[in-house]
Amino acid sequence: MKRGLVLFVICFTFFSLNAQALDWAYKFVAWEGGVYEVTEELVDASDIGEKIGEVKRMADDRTGSYYGDASNYYEKGTKYYAIKGMDSGNAIAVEEQEGIWLKAKYLNETPFHWMDILPYILLGITAIVLFIALSLRYASKKEPRLH
């Protein structure tokens, strides 16, 4: 009985230690294959350009993985804007609240995730299926010649 209790306590302790969330070093958004660190620098309303994207998914707090237009802090739907007179490859504006934008500076490329290439895989499969279907249709319409 004591062995079972000790084993249970050890297993419970082991499994409960693994259920931890990451503590992110900074707020970021991912856009167009780049990671942008959101700073505390305000962007004036007159410098806000066109909307260029928005957060579509949250980064995983346990594994740290993310793909596409994601964030570790901002909710889905948070909008990204170009900053007038500035290359969006260097910095973008993130809408913190209604009428308040913060500058986000480019840090590095987003890590590779297989979901980034999923549209190309689906396009390739569609092209192959279409090619096979058209080839079979063409072959069935071709009648052999008899002499």
Coordinates of C-alpha atoms in Angstrom, one line a residue, residues 10-117:
I10 CA 6.0 10.7 -7.6
C11 CA 4.0 10.4 -10.8
F12 CA 1.6 13.2 -9.8
T13 CA 4.6 15.4 -9.0
F14 CA 6.3 14.6 -12.3
F15 CA 3.2 15.2 -14.4
S16 CA 2.2 18.4 -12.6
L17 CA 5.7 19.9 -13.1
N18 CA 5.3 19.6 -16.9
A19 CA 2.2 21.8 -17.0
Q20 CA 3.9 25.2 -17.1
A21 CA 3.4 28.1 -19.3
L22 CA 6.2 30.1 -21.0
D23 CA 7.2 33.5 -19.7
W24 CA 7.7 35.5 -22.8
A25 CA 10.6 38.0 -22.8
Y26 CA 8.8 40.6 -24.9
K27 CA 5.5 41.1 -26.7
F28 CA 5.7 40.3 -30.4
V29 CA 3.6 40.0 -33.5
A30 CA 4.5 37.9 -36.5
W31 CA 3.7 39.2 -40.0
E32 CA 4.8 38.3 -43.5
G33 CA 7.5 35.8 -42.2
G34 CA 9.0 38.3 -39.7
V35 CA 8.9 38.6 -36.0
Y36 CA 8.3 42.2 -34.7
E37 CA 9.0 43.2 -31.1
V38 CA 6.3 45.6 -29.9
T39 CA 7.9 48.6 -28.2
E40 CA 6.3 51.2 -25.9
E41 CA 6.9 53.9 -28.6
L42 CA 3.6 55.5 -29.6
V43 CA 2.9 56.1 -33.3
D44 CA 1.0 59.3 -34.1
A45 CA -2.3 58.9 -35.8
S46 CA -1.1 61.0 -38.7
D47 CA 1.7 58.5 -39.4
I48 CA -0.6 55.5 -39.6
G49 CA -0.8 54.1 -43.2
E50 CA -3.0 51.4 -44.6
K51 CA -4.0 48.2 -42.7
I52 CA -1.5 45.4 -43.7
G53 CA -2.7 42.5 -41.6
E54 CA -4.0 41.3 -38.3
V55 CA -3.4 38.6 -35.6
K56 CA -4.9 35.4 -36.8
R57 CA -3.7 33.0 -34.0
M58 CA -2.1 33.0 -30.6
A59 CA 1.4 31.6 -30.0
D60 CA 1.3 28.4 -27.9
D61 CA 2.1 29.3 -24.3
R62 CA 3.4 25.8 -23.5
T63 CA 5.6 25.0 -26.5
G64 CA 6.3 28.5 -27.9
S65 CA 5.3 27.5 -31.4
Y66 CA 3.4 29.7 -33.8
Y67 CA 3.0 30.3 -37.5
G68 CA 1.6 32.8 -39.8
D69 CA 0.2 36.1 -38.5
A70 CA 0.5 35.4 -34.7
S71 CA 1.2 37.0 -31.4
N72 CA 2.1 36.0 -27.9
Y73 CA 0.2 38.9 -26.4
Y74 CA -2.4 40.4 -28.7
E75 CA -5.7 38.8 -29.3
K76 CA -7.0 37.6 -32.7
G77 CA -8.2 40.5 -34.8
T78 CA -5.6 43.0 -33.5
K79 CA -4.7 45.0 -36.6
Y80 CA -1.2 45.8 -38.1
Y81 CA -0.7 49.0 -40.0
A82 CA 2.1 50.4 -42.2
I83 CA 3.9 53.5 -40.9
K84 CA 4.0 56.3 -43.4
G85 CA 7.6 57.0 -44.6
M86 CA 8.9 53.8 -43.1
D87 CA 9.7 50.4 -44.7
S88 CA 7.3 47.8 -43.3
G89 CA 10.3 45.4 -43.3
N90 CA 11.8 47.5 -40.5
A91 CA 8.8 48.5 -38.4
I92 CA 5.0 48.3 -38.4
A93 CA 2.3 49.8 -36.1
V94 CA 0.2 47.5 -33.9
E95 CA -3.2 48.8 -32.7
E96 CA -2.9 48.6 -28.9
Q97 CA -6.4 50.1 -28.3
E98 CA -8.9 52.1 -30.4
G99 CA -6.8 55.1 -31.6
I100 CA -3.5 54.0 -29.9
W101 CA -0.8 52.4 -32.0
L102 CA 2.6 51.1 -30.8
K103 CA 5.7 50.7 -33.0
A104 CA 6.8 47.1 -33.6
K105 CA 10.4 46.7 -34.8
Y106 CA 11.6 43.8 -37.0
L107 CA 13.7 41.3 -35.0
N108 CA 14.2 38.2 -37.2
E109 CA 12.5 35.7 -39.5
T110 CA 9.7 33.5 -38.0
P111 CA 10.7 29.9 -37.3
F112 CA 9.7 27.3 -39.9
H113 CA 6.4 25.6 -39.3
W114 CA 4.9 23.1 -41.7
M115 CA 1.6 25.0 -41.8
D116 CA 3.5 27.8 -43.7
I117 CA 3.8 25.5 -46.7

